[in-house]
PDB file of C-alpha atoms and ligand atoms in Angstrom:
ATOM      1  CA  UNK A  15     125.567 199.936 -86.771  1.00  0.00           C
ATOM      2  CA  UNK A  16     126.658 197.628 -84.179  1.00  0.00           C
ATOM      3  CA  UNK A  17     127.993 194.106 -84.344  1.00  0.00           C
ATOM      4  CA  UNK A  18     128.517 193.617 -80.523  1.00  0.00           C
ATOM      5  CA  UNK A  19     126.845 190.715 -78.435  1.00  0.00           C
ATOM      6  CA  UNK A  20     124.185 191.773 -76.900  1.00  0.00           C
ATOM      7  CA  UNK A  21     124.837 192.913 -73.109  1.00  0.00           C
ATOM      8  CA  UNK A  22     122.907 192.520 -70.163  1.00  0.00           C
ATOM      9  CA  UNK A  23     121.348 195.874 -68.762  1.00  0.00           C
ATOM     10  CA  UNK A  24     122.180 197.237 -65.212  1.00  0.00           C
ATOM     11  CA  UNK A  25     118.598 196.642 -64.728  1.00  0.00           C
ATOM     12  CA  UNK A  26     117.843 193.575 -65.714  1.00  0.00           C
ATOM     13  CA  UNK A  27     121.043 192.179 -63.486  1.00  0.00           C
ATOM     14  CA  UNK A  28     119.621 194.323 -60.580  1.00  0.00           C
ATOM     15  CA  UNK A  29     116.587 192.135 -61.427  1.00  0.00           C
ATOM     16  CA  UNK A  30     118.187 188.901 -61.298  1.00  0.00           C
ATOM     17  CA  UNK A  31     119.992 189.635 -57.882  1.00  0.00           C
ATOM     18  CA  UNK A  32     116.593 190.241 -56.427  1.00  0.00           C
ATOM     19  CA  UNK A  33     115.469 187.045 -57.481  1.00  0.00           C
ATOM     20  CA  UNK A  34     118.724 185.196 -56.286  1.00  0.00           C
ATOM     21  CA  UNK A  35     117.635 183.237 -53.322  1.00  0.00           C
ATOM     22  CA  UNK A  36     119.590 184.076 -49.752  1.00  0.00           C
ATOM     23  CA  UNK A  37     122.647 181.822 -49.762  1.00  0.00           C
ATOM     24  CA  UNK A  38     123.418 180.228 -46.589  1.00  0.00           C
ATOM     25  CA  UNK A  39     126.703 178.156 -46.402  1.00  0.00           C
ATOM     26  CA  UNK A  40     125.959 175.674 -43.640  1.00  0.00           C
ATOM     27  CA  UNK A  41     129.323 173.712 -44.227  1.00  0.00           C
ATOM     28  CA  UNK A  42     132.419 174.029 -41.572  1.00  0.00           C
ATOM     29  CA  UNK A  43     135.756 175.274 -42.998  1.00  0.00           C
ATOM     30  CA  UNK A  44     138.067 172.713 -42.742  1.00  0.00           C
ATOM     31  CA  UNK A  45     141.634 173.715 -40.940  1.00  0.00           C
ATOM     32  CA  UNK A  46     144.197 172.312 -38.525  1.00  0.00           C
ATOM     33  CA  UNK A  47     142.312 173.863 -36.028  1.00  0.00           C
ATOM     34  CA  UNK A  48     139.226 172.974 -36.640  1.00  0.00           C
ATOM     35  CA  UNK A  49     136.751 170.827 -34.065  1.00  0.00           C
ATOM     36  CA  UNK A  50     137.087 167.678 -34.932  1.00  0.00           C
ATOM     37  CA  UNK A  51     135.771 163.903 -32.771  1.00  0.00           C
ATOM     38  CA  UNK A  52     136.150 164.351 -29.023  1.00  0.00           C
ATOM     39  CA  UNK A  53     139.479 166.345 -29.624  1.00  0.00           C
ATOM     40  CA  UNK A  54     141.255 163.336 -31.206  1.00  0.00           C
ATOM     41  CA  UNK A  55     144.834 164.224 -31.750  1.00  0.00           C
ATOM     42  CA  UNK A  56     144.701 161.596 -35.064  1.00  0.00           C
ATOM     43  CA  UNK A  57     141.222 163.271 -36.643  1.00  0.00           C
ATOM     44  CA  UNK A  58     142.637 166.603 -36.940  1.00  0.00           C
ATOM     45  CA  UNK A  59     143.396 166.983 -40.561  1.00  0.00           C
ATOM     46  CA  UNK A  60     146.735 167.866 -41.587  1.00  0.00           C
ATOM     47  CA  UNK A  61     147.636 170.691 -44.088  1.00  0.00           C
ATOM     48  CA  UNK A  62     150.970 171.004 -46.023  1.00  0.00           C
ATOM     49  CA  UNK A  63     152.596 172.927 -48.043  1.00  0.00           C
ATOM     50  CA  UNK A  64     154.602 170.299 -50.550  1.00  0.00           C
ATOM     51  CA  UNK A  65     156.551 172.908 -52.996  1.00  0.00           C
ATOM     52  CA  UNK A  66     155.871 176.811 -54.030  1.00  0.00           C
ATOM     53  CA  UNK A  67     157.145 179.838 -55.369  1.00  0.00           C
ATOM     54  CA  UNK A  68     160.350 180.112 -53.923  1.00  0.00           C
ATOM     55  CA  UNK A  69     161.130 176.757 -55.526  1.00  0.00           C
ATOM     56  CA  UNK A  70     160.159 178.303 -58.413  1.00  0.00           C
ATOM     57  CA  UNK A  71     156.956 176.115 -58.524  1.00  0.00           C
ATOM     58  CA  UNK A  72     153.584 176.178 -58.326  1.00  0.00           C
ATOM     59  CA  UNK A  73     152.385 176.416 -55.088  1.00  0.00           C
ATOM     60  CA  UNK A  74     150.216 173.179 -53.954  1.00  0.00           C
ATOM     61  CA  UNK A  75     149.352 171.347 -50.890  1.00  0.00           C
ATOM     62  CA  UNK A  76     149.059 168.106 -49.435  1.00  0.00           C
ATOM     63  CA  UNK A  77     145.782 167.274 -47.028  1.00  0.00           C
ATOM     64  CA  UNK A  78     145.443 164.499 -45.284  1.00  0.00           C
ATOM     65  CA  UNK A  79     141.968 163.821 -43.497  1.00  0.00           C
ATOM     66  CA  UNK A  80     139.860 161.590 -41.778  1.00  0.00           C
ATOM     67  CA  UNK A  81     136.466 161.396 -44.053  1.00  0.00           C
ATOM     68  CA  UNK A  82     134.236 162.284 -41.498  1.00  0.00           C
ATOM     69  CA  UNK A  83     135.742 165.207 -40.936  1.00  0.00           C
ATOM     70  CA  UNK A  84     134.169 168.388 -40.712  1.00  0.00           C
ATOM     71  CA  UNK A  85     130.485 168.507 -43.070  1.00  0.00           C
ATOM     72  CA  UNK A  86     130.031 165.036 -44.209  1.00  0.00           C
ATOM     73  CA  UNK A  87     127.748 162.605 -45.452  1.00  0.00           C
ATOM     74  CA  UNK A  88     127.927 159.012 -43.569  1.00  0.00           C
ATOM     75  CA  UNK A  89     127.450 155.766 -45.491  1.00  0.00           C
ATOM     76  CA  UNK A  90     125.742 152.907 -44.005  1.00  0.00           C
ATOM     77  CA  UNK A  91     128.809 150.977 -44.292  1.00  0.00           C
ATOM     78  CA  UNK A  92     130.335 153.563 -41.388  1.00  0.00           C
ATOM     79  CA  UNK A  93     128.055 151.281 -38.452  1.00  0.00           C
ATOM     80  CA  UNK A  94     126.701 148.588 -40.522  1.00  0.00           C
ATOM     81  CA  UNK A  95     129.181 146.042 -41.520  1.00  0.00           C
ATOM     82  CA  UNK A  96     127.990 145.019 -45.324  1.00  0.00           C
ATOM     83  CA  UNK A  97     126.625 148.353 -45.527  1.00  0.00           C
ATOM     84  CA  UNK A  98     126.065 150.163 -48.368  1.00  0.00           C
ATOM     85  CA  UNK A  99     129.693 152.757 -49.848  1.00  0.00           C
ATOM     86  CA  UNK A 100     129.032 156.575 -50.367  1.00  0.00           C
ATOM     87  CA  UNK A 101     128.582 156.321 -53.938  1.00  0.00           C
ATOM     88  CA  UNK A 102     125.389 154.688 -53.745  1.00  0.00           C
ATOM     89  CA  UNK A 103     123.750 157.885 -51.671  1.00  0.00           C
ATOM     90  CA  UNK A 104     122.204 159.606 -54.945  1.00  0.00           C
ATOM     91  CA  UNK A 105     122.634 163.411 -55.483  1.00  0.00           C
ATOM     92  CA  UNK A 106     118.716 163.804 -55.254  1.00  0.00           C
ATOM     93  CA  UNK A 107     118.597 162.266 -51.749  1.00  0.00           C
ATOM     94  CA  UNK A 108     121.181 165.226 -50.957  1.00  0.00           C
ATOM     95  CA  UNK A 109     119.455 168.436 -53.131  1.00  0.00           C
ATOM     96  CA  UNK A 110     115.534 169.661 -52.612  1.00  0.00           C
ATOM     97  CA  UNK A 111     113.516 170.699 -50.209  1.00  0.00           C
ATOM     98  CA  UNK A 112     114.366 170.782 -46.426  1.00  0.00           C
ATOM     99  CA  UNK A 113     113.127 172.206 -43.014  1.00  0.00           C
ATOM    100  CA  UNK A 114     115.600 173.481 -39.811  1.00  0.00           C
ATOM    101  CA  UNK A 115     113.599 172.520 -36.688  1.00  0.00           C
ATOM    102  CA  UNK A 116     115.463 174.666 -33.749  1.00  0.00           C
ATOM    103  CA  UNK A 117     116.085 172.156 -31.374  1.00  0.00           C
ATOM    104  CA  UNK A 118     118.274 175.420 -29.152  1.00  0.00           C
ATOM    105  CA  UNK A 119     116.468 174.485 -26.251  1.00  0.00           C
ATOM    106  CA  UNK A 120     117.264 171.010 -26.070  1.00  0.00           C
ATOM    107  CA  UNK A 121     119.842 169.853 -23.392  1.00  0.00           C
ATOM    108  CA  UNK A 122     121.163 166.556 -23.383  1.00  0.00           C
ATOM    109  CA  UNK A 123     119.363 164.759 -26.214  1.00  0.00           C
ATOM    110  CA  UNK A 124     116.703 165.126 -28.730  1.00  0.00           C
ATOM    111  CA  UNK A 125     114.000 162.321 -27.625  1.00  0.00           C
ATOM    112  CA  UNK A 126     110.624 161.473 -29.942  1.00  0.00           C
ATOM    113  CA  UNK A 127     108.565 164.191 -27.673  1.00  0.00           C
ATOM    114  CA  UNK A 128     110.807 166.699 -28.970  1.00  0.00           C
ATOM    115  CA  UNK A 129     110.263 165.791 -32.610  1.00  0.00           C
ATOM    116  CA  UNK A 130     106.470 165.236 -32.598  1.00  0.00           C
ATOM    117  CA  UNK A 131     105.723 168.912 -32.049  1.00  0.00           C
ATOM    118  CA  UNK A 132     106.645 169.563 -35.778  1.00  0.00           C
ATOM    119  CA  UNK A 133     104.236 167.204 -37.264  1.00  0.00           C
ATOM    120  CA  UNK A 134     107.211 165.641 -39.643  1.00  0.00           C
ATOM    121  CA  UNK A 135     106.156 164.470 -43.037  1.00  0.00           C
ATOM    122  CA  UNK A 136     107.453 161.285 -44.683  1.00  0.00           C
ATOM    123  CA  UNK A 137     110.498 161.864 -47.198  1.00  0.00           C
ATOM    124  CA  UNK A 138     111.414 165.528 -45.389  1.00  0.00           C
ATOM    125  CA  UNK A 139     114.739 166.274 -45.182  1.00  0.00           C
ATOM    126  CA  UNK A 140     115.172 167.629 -41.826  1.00  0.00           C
ATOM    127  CA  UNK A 141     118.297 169.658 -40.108  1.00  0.00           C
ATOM    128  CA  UNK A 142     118.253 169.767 -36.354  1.00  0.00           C
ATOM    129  CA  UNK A 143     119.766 173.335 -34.706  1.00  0.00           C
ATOM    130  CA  UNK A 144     120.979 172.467 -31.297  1.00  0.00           C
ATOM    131  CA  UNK A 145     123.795 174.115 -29.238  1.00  0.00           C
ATOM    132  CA  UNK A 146     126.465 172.764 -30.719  1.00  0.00           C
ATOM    133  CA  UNK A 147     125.757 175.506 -34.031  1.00  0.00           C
ATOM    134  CA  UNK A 148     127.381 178.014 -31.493  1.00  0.00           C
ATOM    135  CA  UNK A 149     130.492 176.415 -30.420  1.00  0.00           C
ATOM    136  CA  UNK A 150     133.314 175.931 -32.715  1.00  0.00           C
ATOM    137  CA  UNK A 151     135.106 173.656 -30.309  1.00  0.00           C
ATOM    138  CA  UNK A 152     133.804 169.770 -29.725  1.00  0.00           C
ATOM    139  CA  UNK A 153     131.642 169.492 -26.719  1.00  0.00           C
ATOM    140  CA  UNK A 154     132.014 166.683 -25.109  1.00  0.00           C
ATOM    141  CA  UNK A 155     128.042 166.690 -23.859  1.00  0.00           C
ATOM    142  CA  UNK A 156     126.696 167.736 -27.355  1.00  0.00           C
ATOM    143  CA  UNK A 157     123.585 167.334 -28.281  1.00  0.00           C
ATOM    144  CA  UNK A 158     122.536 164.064 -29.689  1.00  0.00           C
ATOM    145  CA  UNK A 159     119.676 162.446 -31.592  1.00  0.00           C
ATOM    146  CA  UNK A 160     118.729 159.536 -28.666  1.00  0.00           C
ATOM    147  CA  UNK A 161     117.221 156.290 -30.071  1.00  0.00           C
ATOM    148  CA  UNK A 162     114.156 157.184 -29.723  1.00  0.00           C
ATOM    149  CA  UNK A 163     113.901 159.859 -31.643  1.00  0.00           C
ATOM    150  CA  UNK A 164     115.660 157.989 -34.345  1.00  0.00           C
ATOM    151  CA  UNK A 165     113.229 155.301 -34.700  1.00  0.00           C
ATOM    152  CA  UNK A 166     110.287 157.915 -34.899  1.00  0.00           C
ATOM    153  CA  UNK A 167     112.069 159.437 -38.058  1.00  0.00           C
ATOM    154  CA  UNK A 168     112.845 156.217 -39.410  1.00  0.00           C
ATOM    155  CA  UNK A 169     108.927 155.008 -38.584  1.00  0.00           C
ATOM    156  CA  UNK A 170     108.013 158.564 -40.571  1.00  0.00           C
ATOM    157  CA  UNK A 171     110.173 157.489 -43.561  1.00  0.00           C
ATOM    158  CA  UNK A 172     111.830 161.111 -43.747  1.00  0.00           C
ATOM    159  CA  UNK A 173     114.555 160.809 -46.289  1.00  0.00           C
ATOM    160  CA  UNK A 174     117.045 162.914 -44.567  1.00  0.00           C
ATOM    161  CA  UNK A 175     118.148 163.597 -40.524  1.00  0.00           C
ATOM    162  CA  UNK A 176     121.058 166.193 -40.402  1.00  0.00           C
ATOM    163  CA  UNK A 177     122.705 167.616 -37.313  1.00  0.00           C
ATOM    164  CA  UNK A 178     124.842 170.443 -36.509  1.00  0.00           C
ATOM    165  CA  UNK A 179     126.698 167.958 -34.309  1.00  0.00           C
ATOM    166  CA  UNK A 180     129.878 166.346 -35.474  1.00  0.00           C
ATOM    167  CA  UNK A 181     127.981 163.615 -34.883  1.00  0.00           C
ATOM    168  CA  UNK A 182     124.479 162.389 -34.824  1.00  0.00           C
ATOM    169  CA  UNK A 183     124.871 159.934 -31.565  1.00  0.00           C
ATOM    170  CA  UNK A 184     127.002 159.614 -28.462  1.00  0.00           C
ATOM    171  CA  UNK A 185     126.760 157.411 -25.450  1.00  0.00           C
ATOM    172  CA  UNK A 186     124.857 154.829 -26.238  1.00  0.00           C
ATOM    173  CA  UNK A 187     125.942 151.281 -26.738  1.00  0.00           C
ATOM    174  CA  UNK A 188     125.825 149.952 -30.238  1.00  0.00           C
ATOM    175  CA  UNK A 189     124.984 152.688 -32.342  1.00  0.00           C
ATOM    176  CA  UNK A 190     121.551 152.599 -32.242  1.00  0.00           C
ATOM    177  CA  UNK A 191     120.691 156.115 -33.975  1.00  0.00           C
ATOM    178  CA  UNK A 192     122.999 155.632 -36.849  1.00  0.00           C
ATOM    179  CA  UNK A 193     122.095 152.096 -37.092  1.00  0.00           C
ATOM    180  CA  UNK A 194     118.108 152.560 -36.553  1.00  0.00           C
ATOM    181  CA  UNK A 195     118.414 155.552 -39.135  1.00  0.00           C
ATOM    182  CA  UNK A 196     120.574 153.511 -41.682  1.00  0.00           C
ATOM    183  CA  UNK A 197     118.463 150.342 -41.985  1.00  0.00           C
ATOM    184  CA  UNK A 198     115.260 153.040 -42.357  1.00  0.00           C
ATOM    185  CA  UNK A 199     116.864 154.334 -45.459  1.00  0.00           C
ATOM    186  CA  UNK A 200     117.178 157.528 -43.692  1.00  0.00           C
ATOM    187  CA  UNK A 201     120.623 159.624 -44.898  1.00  0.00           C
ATOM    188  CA  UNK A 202     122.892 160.839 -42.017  1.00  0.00           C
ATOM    189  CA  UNK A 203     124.991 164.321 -42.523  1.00  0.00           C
ATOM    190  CA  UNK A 204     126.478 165.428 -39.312  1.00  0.00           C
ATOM    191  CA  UNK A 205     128.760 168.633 -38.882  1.00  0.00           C
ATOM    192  CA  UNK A 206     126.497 171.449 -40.140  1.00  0.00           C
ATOM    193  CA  UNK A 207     126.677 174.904 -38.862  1.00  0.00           C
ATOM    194  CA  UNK A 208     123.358 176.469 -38.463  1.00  0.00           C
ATOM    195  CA  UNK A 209     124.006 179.196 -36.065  1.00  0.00           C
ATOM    196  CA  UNK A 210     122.774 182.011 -39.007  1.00  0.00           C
ATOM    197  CA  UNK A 211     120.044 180.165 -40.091  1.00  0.00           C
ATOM    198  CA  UNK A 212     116.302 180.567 -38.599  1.00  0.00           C
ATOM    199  CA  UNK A 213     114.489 177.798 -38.193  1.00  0.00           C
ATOM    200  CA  UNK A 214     112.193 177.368 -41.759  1.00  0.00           C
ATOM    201  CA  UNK A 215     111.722 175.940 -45.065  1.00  0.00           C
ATOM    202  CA  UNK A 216     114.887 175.857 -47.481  1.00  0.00           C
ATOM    203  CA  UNK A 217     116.322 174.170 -50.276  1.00  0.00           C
ATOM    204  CA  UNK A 218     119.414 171.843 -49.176  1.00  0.00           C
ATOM    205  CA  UNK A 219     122.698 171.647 -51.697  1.00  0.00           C
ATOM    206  CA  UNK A 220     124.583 168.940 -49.638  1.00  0.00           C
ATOM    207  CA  UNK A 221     127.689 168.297 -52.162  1.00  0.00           C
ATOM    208  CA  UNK A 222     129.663 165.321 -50.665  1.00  0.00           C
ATOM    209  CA  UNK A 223     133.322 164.843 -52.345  1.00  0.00           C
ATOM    210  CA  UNK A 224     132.577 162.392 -55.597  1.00  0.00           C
ATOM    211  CA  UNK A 225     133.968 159.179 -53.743  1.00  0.00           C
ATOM    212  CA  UNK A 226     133.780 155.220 -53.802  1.00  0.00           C
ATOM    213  CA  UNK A 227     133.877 152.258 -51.552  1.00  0.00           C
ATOM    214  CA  UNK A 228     134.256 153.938 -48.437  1.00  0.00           C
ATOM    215  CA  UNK A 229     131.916 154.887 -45.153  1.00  0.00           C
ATOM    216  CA  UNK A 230     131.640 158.505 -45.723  1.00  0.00           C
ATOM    217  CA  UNK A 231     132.567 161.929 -47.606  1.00  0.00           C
ATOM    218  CA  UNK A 232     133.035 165.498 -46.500  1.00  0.00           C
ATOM    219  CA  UNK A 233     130.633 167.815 -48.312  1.00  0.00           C
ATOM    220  CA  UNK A 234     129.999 171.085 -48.855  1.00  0.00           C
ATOM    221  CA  UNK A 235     126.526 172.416 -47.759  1.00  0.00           C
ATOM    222  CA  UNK A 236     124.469 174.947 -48.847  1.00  0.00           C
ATOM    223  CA  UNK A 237     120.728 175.997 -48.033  1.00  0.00           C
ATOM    224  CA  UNK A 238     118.927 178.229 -50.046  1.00  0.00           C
ATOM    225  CA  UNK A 239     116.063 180.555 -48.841  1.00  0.00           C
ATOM    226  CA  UNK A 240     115.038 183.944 -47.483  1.00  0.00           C
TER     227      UNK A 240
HETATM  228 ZN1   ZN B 322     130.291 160.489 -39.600  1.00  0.00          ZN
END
């Protein structure tokens, strides 16, 4: 006679691994010397060691980093002065279905003739693969979202425009991605790595550090597929 809980059967665990969807981790590790904003000196986050074992202590750190550092979600308040804090961007904005358009090809910018060969649906979440998934240092030229392309997403309604980028605009005056995208609604994440990832349907994690009152968090990001 046996009292013992009952145990789970090499089988049936074999079984459950083959059901566990493919796990990508589409987040950046975050490092001294990671890529950070143009190569900014003051962005690079700092790491340090603030007492251990040869103290005779526990071993803990001090880090000290911009919020947009690395994988993060931006709040509106980060180009729209007023805007909305991180806090109010909802965990189901951030978790359900998504689709990676590879956007490889594209050179300097991703324009509104780019996007409308995917036929985009209103509330997609949608990651754009561009070069920058294969560098791990900032390019200076990276690929950007240009207005244009913004305000088609933002006329779509998708819920969600991510980039592999460590940002989803450069050179243009005033913002006007981030601030075409933010008064759609639309939720900005920006330092994704896609380079392992084909382009498909998946189910987005994006897990942004639980924070209030400020323009942005970093998150951790996860997509879950084949
Ligand atoms: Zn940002």
């Amino acid at each position: 006679m046996s009292f013992g809980c009952p145990t789970r059967t090499n089988k049936r665990l074999e079984v459950e691994l083959e059901l566990m969807p493919k796990i990508y981790d589409i987040s950046m590790t975050i490092e001294e010397g990671m890529q950070v904003w143009k190569n900014y000196e003051a962005k690079k986050p700092r790491i340090e060691n603030v007492q251990n074992h040869d103290q005779g202590k526990p071993h803990e750190s001090l880090l000290t980093m911009n919020v947009h550092t690395g994988t993060h979600v931006d709040a509106p308040l980060h180009m729209l002065a007023g805007g909305e804090t991180i806090e109010t961007i909802s965990l189901e904005r951030l978790v359900g279905p998504a689709r990676v358009l590879d956007l490889t090809h594209a050179k300097e910018c991703i324009t509104k003739e780019d996007l409308e060969l995917f036929a985009i649906q209103k509330g997609e979440r949608i990651l754009l693969k561009t070069s920058s998934s294969y560098s791990e240092e900032f390019l200076l030229d990276f690929v950007f979202l240009r207005e244009d392309g913004a305000r088609y997403l933002a006329d779509i309604g998708v819920g969600l425009v991510a980039t592999d980028a460590l940002g989803i605009e450069r050179a243009q005056a005033e913002y006007p991605t981030h601030r075409t995208l933010m008064r759609g609604d639309v939720i900005i994440v920006e330092g994704l790595r896609l380079k392992d990832v084909p382009a498909g349907n998946y189910t987005l994690v994006i897990a942004p550090l639980k924070m209030t009152g400020i323009d942005a968090a970093p998150a951790r990001a996860l997509l879950l597929g084949d």
